[in-house]
mmCIF file of C-alpha atoms in Angstrom:
data_model
loop_
_atom_site.group_PDB
_atom_site.id
_atom_site.type_symbol
_atom_site.label_atom_id
_atom_site.label_comp_id
_atom_site.label_asym_id
_atom_site.label_seq_id
_atom_site.Cartn_x
_atom_site.Cartn_y
_atom_site.Cartn_z
ATOM 1 C CA MET B 1 75.313 -15.877 -29.467
ATOM 2 C CA THR B 2 76.481 -14.366 -32.732
ATOM 3 C CA GLN B 3 76.438 -16.058 -36.099
ATOM 4 C CA SER B 4 80.226 -16.499 -36.094
ATOM 5 C CA SER B 5 80.081 -18.839 -33.096
ATOM 6 C CA ALA B 6 76.668 -20.425 -33.654
ATOM 7 C CA GLY B 7 78.141 -23.585 -35.169
ATOM 8 C CA GLN B 8 81.311 -23.683 -33.112
ATOM 9 C CA LYS B 9 82.227 -27.114 -31.776
ATOM 10 C CA ALA B 10 84.750 -27.682 -29.010
ATOM 11 C CA ASN B 11 87.734 -29.330 -30.684
ATOM 12 C CA LEU B 12 90.804 -28.616 -28.534
ATOM 13 C CA PHE B 13 91.470 -29.529 -24.911
ATOM 14 C CA ILE B 14 94.689 -29.061 -22.948
ATOM 15 C CA PHE B 15 95.434 -31.277 -19.961
ATOM 16 C CA GLY B 16 98.380 -32.564 -17.940
ATOM 17 C CA CYS B 17 99.687 -33.152 -14.469
ATOM 18 C CA PRO B 18 99.192 -29.930 -12.455
ATOM 19 C CA ARG B 19 102.228 -27.615 -12.448
ATOM 20 C CA SER B 20 103.382 -28.905 -15.837
ATOM 21 C CA GLY B 21 102.786 -25.912 -18.125
ATOM 22 C CA THR B 22 99.084 -26.188 -18.994
ATOM 23 C CA THR B 23 98.446 -22.500 -18.240
ATOM 24 C CA LEU B 24 101.421 -21.335 -20.293
ATOM 25 C CA LEU B 25 100.294 -23.442 -23.242
ATOM 26 C CA ALA B 26 96.720 -22.153 -23.023
ATOM 27 C CA GLU B 27 97.953 -18.559 -22.901
ATOM 28 C CA LEU B 28 100.231 -19.204 -25.862
ATOM 29 C CA VAL B 29 97.400 -20.710 -27.928
ATOM 30 C CA ASN B 30 95.132 -17.787 -27.023
ATOM 31 C CA CYS B 31 97.635 -15.446 -28.673
ATOM 32 C CA HIS B 32 96.437 -16.860 -31.988
ATOM 33 C CA ARG B 33 93.570 -14.826 -33.425
ATOM 34 C CA GLN B 34 91.636 -17.938 -34.446
ATOM 35 C CA ALA B 35 91.830 -19.859 -31.162
ATOM 36 C CA VAL B 36 89.992 -19.695 -27.835
ATOM 37 C CA VAL B 37 91.069 -21.930 -24.951
ATOM 38 C CA LEU B 38 89.099 -21.257 -21.795
ATOM 39 C CA ILE B 39 90.870 -21.554 -18.443
ATOM 40 C CA GLU B 40 89.252 -24.292 -16.340
ATOM 41 C CA ARG B 41 85.850 -22.854 -17.162
ATOM 42 C CA HIS B 42 83.985 -25.876 -15.854
ATOM 43 C CA GLY B 43 86.240 -26.765 -12.959
ATOM 44 C CA ILE B 44 83.361 -27.433 -10.590
ATOM 45 C CA LEU B 45 81.791 -29.852 -13.044
ATOM 46 C CA THR B 46 85.167 -31.553 -13.305
ATOM 47 C CA SER B 47 85.408 -32.000 -9.540
ATOM 48 C CA ARG B 48 81.905 -33.489 -9.531
ATOM 49 C CA LYS B 49 82.828 -35.747 -12.478
ATOM 50 C CA GLU B 50 79.869 -34.252 -14.345
ATOM 51 C CA LEU B 51 81.848 -32.601 -17.131
ATOM 52 C CA ASN B 52 80.871 -33.583 -20.650
ATOM 53 C CA LEU B 53 81.572 -32.436 -24.191
ATOM 54 C CA ALA B 54 78.056 -30.988 -24.505
ATOM 55 C CA SER B 55 79.010 -28.415 -21.842
ATOM 56 C CA TYR B 56 81.001 -26.657 -24.562
ATOM 57 C CA GLU B 57 78.223 -26.364 -27.136
ATOM 58 C CA PRO B 58 77.607 -22.685 -27.975
ATOM 59 C CA ALA B 59 74.053 -22.956 -26.661
ATOM 60 C CA CYS B 60 75.351 -24.170 -23.291
ATOM 61 C CA VAL B 61 78.721 -22.524 -22.804
ATOM 62 C CA ARG B 62 77.295 -19.430 -21.112
ATOM 63 C CA ASP B 63 74.944 -21.386 -18.861
ATOM 64 C CA PHE B 64 77.656 -21.779 -16.229
ATOM 65 C CA ALA B 65 77.920 -18.121 -15.261
ATOM 66 C CA ASN B 66 76.948 -18.892 -11.671
ATOM 67 C CA LEU B 67 79.681 -21.483 -11.168
ATOM 68 C CA ALA B 68 82.668 -20.200 -9.212
ATOM 69 C CA CYS B 69 85.648 -19.720 -11.487
ATOM 70 C CA GLU B 70 89.068 -18.451 -10.486
ATOM 71 C CA HIS B 71 89.666 -17.061 -13.971
ATOM 72 C CA GLU B 72 86.244 -15.513 -14.541
ATOM 73 C CA ALA B 73 87.476 -12.222 -16.049
ATOM 74 C CA VAL B 74 89.811 -13.990 -18.477
ATOM 75 C CA ASN B 75 87.122 -16.428 -19.542
ATOM 76 C CA THR B 76 84.576 -13.654 -20.067
ATOM 77 C CA ALA B 77 86.975 -11.949 -22.468
ATOM 78 C CA LEU B 78 87.644 -15.235 -24.250
ATOM 79 C CA LEU B 79 83.934 -15.986 -24.614
ATOM 80 C CA ASN B 80 83.461 -12.536 -26.128
ATOM 81 C CA ARG B 81 86.155 -13.383 -28.656
ATOM 82 C CA LEU B 82 84.374 -16.632 -29.425
ATOM 83 C CA GLY B 83 81.253 -14.687 -30.283
ATOM 84 C CA ALA B 84 82.940 -11.915 -32.239
ATOM 85 C CA GLN B 85 85.281 -13.564 -34.742
ATOM 86 C CA PRO B 86 85.788 -16.807 -36.680
ATOM 87 C CA ILE B 87 87.458 -19.378 -34.431
ATOM 88 C CA LEU B 88 89.094 -22.581 -35.679
ATOM 89 C CA ARG B 89 90.281 -24.105 -32.408
ATOM 90 C CA TYR B 90 88.097 -23.837 -29.335
ATOM 91 C CA GLY B 91 88.054 -25.666 -26.026
ATOM 92 C CA ASP B 92 89.420 -25.532 -22.496
ATOM 93 C CA LYS B 93 92.456 -26.073 -20.307
ATOM 94 C CA LEU B 94 91.676 -28.583 -17.540
ATOM 95 C CA PRO B 95 94.846 -30.087 -16.001
ATOM 96 C CA LYS B 96 93.277 -33.188 -14.438
ATOM 97 C CA LEU B 97 90.994 -33.938 -17.352
ATOM 98 C CA TYR B 98 92.840 -37.254 -17.618
ATOM 99 C CA GLU B 99 90.882 -38.403 -14.549
ATOM 100 C CA GLN B 100 87.552 -37.931 -16.380
ATOM 101 C CA GLN B 101 87.207 -41.148 -18.392
ATOM 102 C CA GLY B 102 83.554 -40.364 -19.059
ATOM 103 C CA PHE B 103 84.570 -37.205 -20.921
ATOM 104 C CA PHE B 104 86.881 -39.168 -23.210
ATOM 105 C CA ASP B 105 84.175 -41.774 -23.780
ATOM 106 C CA GLN B 106 81.836 -39.023 -24.968
ATOM 107 C CA ALA B 107 84.533 -37.532 -27.198
ATOM 108 C CA ARG B 108 85.206 -40.864 -28.913
ATOM 109 C CA GLY B 109 84.716 -40.445 -32.663
ATOM 110 C CA ALA B 110 84.460 -36.649 -32.437
ATOM 111 C CA ASP B 111 86.886 -34.311 -34.190
ATOM 112 C CA VAL B 112 88.738 -33.356 -31.014
ATOM 113 C CA THR B 113 92.446 -32.854 -30.410
ATOM 114 C CA PHE B 114 93.910 -33.224 -26.942
ATOM 115 C CA VAL B 115 97.223 -31.607 -26.041
ATOM 116 C CA ALA B 116 98.974 -33.127 -23.030
ATOM 117 C CA THR B 117 101.739 -31.137 -21.349
ATOM 118 C CA LEU B 118 104.808 -32.964 -20.083
ATOM 119 C CA ARG B 119 107.279 -31.828 -17.421
ATOM 120 C CA ASN B 120 109.902 -33.704 -15.424
ATOM 121 C CA VAL B 121 108.728 -35.022 -12.064
ATOM 122 C CA PHE B 122 111.344 -33.142 -10.020
ATOM 123 C CA ASP B 123 110.192 -29.702 -11.178
ATOM 124 C CA VAL B 124 106.553 -30.726 -10.833
ATOM 125 C CA CYS B 125 107.140 -31.776 -7.225
ATOM 126 C CA LEU B 126 109.214 -28.673 -6.514
ATOM 127 C CA SER B 127 106.304 -26.550 -7.727
ATOM 128 C CA TYR B 128 103.836 -28.543 -5.606
ATOM 129 C CA GLN B 129 106.049 -27.889 -2.586
ATOM 130 C CA ALA B 130 106.438 -24.173 -3.351
ATOM 131 C CA ARG B 131 102.709 -23.650 -3.542
ATOM 132 C CA LEU B 132 102.134 -25.680 -0.392
ATOM 133 C CA ARG B 133 104.546 -23.422 1.494
ATOM 134 C CA CYS B 134 103.110 -20.187 0.116
ATOM 135 C CA ALA B 135 101.151 -18.299 2.779
ATOM 136 C CA GLY B 136 97.579 -17.609 1.725
ATOM 137 C CA ASP B 137 97.625 -20.102 -1.146
ATOM 138 C CA PRO B 138 94.774 -22.635 -0.778
ATOM 139 C CA TRP B 139 96.958 -25.296 -2.413
ATOM 140 C CA SER B 140 97.023 -28.403 -0.202
ATOM 141 C CA TYR B 141 99.054 -30.915 -2.213
ATOM 142 C CA SER B 142 102.422 -32.265 -1.083
ATOM 143 C CA ILE B 143 105.419 -33.703 -2.916
ATOM 144 C CA GLN B 144 103.930 -37.180 -2.404
ATOM 145 C CA ASP B 145 100.741 -35.976 -4.091
ATOM 146 C CA GLY B 146 102.856 -34.610 -6.932
ATOM 147 C CA VAL B 147 104.504 -37.970 -7.602
ATOM 148 C CA ARG B 148 101.134 -39.722 -7.429
ATOM 149 C CA ASP B 149 99.533 -37.275 -9.872
ATOM 150 C CA TRP B 150 102.528 -37.403 -12.205
ATOM 151 C CA ASN B 151 102.535 -41.203 -12.277
ATOM 152 C CA THR B 152 98.806 -41.347 -12.923
ATOM 153 C CA TYR B 153 99.129 -38.829 -15.718
ATOM 154 C CA VAL B 154 102.067 -40.592 -17.410
ATOM 155 C CA SER B 155 100.084 -43.838 -17.444
ATOM 156 C CA ARG B 156 96.813 -42.279 -18.544
ATOM 157 C CA VAL B 157 98.067 -40.168 -21.424
ATOM 158 C CA ARG B 158 99.072 -43.208 -23.467
ATOM 159 C CA GLU B 159 95.770 -44.928 -22.685
ATOM 160 C CA ILE B 160 93.903 -41.869 -23.940
ATOM 161 C CA ALA B 161 96.024 -41.790 -27.099
ATOM 162 C CA ARG B 162 94.752 -45.254 -28.062
ATOM 163 C CA GLU B 163 91.390 -43.767 -29.023
ATOM 164 C CA HIS B 164 91.988 -40.033 -29.449
ATOM 165 C CA ARG B 165 94.337 -37.678 -31.245
ATOM 166 C CA VAL B 166 96.809 -36.600 -28.557
ATOM 167 C CA LEU B 167 99.727 -34.224 -28.942
ATOM 168 C CA VAL B 168 102.407 -33.827 -26.298
ATOM 169 C CA PHE B 169 103.753 -30.369 -25.424
ATOM 170 C CA ASP B 170 107.183 -30.882 -23.875
ATOM 171 C CA TYR B 171 107.444 -28.041 -21.351
ATOM 172 C CA ASP B 172 111.078 -28.774 -20.530
ATOM 173 C CA ALA B 173 112.075 -28.613 -24.195
ATOM 174 C CA ALA B 174 109.999 -25.461 -24.693
ATOM 175 C CA SER B 175 111.686 -23.727 -21.762
ATOM 176 C CA ARG B 176 114.936 -23.630 -23.737
ATOM 177 C CA ASP B 177 113.226 -20.928 -25.810
ATOM 178 C CA PHE B 178 112.234 -18.733 -22.850
ATOM 179 C CA LEU B 179 115.512 -16.798 -23.014
ATOM 180 C CA ASP B 180 114.894 -14.998 -26.295
ATOM 181 C CA PHE B 181 111.614 -13.727 -27.788
ATOM 182 C CA ALA B 182 112.561 -14.644 -31.357
ATOM 183 C CA GLU B 183 113.079 -18.245 -30.252
ATOM 184 C CA PHE B 184 109.867 -18.144 -28.206
ATOM 185 C CA LEU B 185 107.965 -16.908 -31.263
ATOM 186 C CA ALA B 186 109.415 -19.705 -33.388
ATOM 187 C CA MET B 187 108.355 -22.217 -30.727
ATOM 188 C CA ALA B 188 104.842 -20.728 -30.701
ATOM 189 C CA ARG B 189 104.590 -21.015 -34.477
ATOM 190 C CA GLY B 190 105.490 -24.694 -34.194
ATOM 191 C CA VAL B 191 102.718 -25.217 -31.638
ATOM 192 C CA TYR B 192 100.186 -23.442 -33.856
ATOM 193 C CA GLU B 193 101.090 -25.601 -36.830
ATOM 194 C CA ALA B 194 100.920 -28.781 -34.742
ATOM 195 C CA ILE B 195 97.345 -28.062 -33.640
ATOM 196 C CA GLY B 196 96.182 -27.040 -37.111
ATOM 197 C CA LEU B 197 96.515 -23.254 -37.053
ATOM 198 C CA SER B 198 98.342 -20.938 -39.426
ATOM 199 C CA SER B 199 101.685 -19.572 -38.265
ATOM 200 C CA ALA B 200 101.388 -16.438 -40.432
ATOM 201 C CA ASP B 201 102.209 -13.107 -38.782
ATOM 202 C CA ASP B 202 98.705 -11.686 -39.257
ATOM 203 C CA CYS B 203 97.223 -14.593 -37.278
ATOM 204 C CA ILE B 204 99.335 -13.927 -34.180
ATOM 205 C CA ALA B 205 98.614 -11.236 -31.587
ATOM 206 C CA THR B 206 102.278 -10.358 -31.145
ATOM 207 C CA GLU B 207 101.832 -7.974 -28.202
ATOM 208 C CA ASP B 208 99.882 -10.607 -26.292
ATOM 209 C CA LEU B 209 102.526 -13.202 -27.087
ATOM 210 C CA GLU B 210 105.241 -10.845 -25.847
ATOM 211 C CA GLU B 211 103.436 -10.628 -22.502
ATOM 212 C CA VAL B 212 103.262 -14.425 -22.255
ATOM 213 C CA TYR B 213 106.963 -14.517 -23.100
ATOM 214 C CA ARG B 214 107.807 -12.017 -20.343
ATOM 215 C CA ARG B 215 106.100 -14.204 -17.763
ATOM 216 C CA ALA B 216 107.781 -17.357 -19.073
ATOM 217 C CA HIS B 217 111.166 -15.638 -19.122
ATOM 218 C CA GLY B 218 110.618 -14.301 -15.620
ATOM 219 C CA SER B 219 110.000 -17.811 -14.323
ATOM 220 C CA LEU B 220 113.482 -19.018 -15.238
ATOM 221 C CA PRO B 221 115.748 -19.733 -12.256
ATOM 222 C CA SER B 222 118.535 -17.902 -14.090
ATOM 223 C CA VAL B 223 116.600 -14.626 -13.857
ATOM 224 C CA ASN B 224 114.324 -15.266 -10.858
ATOM 225 C CA PRO B 225 116.166 -15.451 -7.494
ATOM 226 C CA GLU B 226 113.146 -16.931 -5.716
ATOM 227 C CA ARG B 227 112.947 -19.760 -8.243
ATOM 228 C CA ALA B 228 116.706 -20.270 -8.095
ATOM 229 C CA ALA B 229 116.535 -20.702 -4.317
ATOM 230 C CA ARG B 230 114.051 -23.554 -4.473
ATOM 231 C CA ARG B 231 115.538 -26.925 -3.639
ATOM 232 C CA LEU B 232 114.379 -30.439 -2.931
ATOM 233 C CA ALA B 233 116.097 -32.048 0.039
ATOM 234 C CA PRO B 234 118.181 -35.165 -0.735
ATOM 235 C CA GLU B 235 115.690 -37.405 1.070
ATOM 236 C CA GLU B 236 112.832 -35.877 -0.950
ATOM 237 C CA MET B 237 114.663 -36.488 -4.213
ATOM 238 C CA ARG B 238 115.410 -40.058 -3.166
ATOM 239 C CA ALA B 239 111.731 -40.677 -2.392
ATOM 240 C CA ILE B 240 110.789 -39.355 -5.833
ATOM 241 C CA VAL B 241 113.379 -41.549 -7.556
ATOM 242 C CA MET B 242 112.074 -44.605 -5.734
ATOM 243 C CA SER B 243 108.444 -44.106 -6.786
ATOM 244 C CA ALA B 244 108.304 -42.144 -10.067
ATOM 245 C CA ASN B 245 107.371 -43.866 -13.337
ATOM 246 C CA PHE B 246 110.486 -42.887 -15.266
ATOM 247 C CA ALA B 247 110.035 -45.628 -17.858
ATOM 248 C CA GLY B 248 106.697 -44.173 -18.964
ATOM 249 C CA TYR B 249 108.142 -40.677 -19.010
ATOM 250 C CA VAL B 250 111.107 -41.732 -21.140
ATOM 251 C CA GLU B 251 108.767 -43.376 -23.655
ATOM 252 C CA LEU B 252 106.756 -40.173 -24.024
ATOM 253 C CA VAL B 253 109.837 -37.978 -24.401
ATOM 254 C CA ALA B 254 111.413 -40.354 -26.917
ATOM 255 C CA MET B 255 108.381 -40.049 -29.198
ATOM 256 C CA GLY B 256 109.134 -36.378 -29.685
ATOM 257 C CA GLY B 257 112.813 -36.451 -30.500
ATOM 258 C CA ASP B 258 113.804 -32.791 -30.867
ATOM 259 C CA ARG B 259 110.208 -31.597 -31.299
ATOM 260 C CA ILE B 260 108.340 -29.559 -28.708
ATOM 261 C CA CYS B 261 104.768 -30.399 -29.747
ATOM 262 C CA TYR B 262 104.314 -33.837 -31.262
ATOM 263 C CA PRO B 263 101.705 -36.587 -31.709
ATOM 264 C CA ILE B 264 101.659 -39.761 -29.622
ATOM 265 C CA GLN B 265 101.519 -42.834 -31.800
ATOM 266 C CA VAL B 266 99.769 -45.638 -29.906
ATOM 267 C CA ALA B 267 97.951 -48.532 -31.562
ATOM 268 C CA ALA B 268 94.214 -48.593 -30.818
ATOM 269 C CA THR B 269 92.900 -51.501 -28.797
ATOM 270 C CA GLY B 270 90.960 -54.187 -30.608
#
């Protein structure tokens, strides 16, 4: 471990309901030269409910090399960055982190920012269904699972915000900027500023950000025929409407107004 990362503390974690933009946000943050967000580096520990903040200490972060990781090559490159240059924001992207109450208990009082992604339940469920129907994809979650996960997330994110600094990244609002790179860059600068990073040109790896933009742009139904063809059946939409926690979702969206990345203001419990 080099001197530049010897004192590095994990201080940024991205989470959200699966299929709600956590990967896009992590990739966007990693385009900043002073940020490293690993991609589900400790997923196995998460599934075992053994994940803890100490797992991200510099002395420990490489001790998990033998754990299976879908994004091993990406994480290896990110860890090399962590050891080679000064990093201000460092952590991980773990979508279902909201299920790990023990992790949040350990992070209480620490200088940690959590960024929670938010996406409408219909697109989340449509994405669950698309992956379920994709041949060769190990995904096993249905639309019903999507509603359940989304409801749990919407309830949990406000609970977490009572004791931790939580920002919301509104994926639906951000997607308005996927059509044009200049708008995407402006959106990225806003995210950087919200999480405490400079938005100066020399801090942004523009070529990397352009690649993230190309993928985001390519996901739009207006330019992607496969995405445009996806539909929920009327009975599926009705089932979602009957069970989704829209009131909680509206409260979260209303906190942001026109902003894409914004803090949740929730009074701490006594």
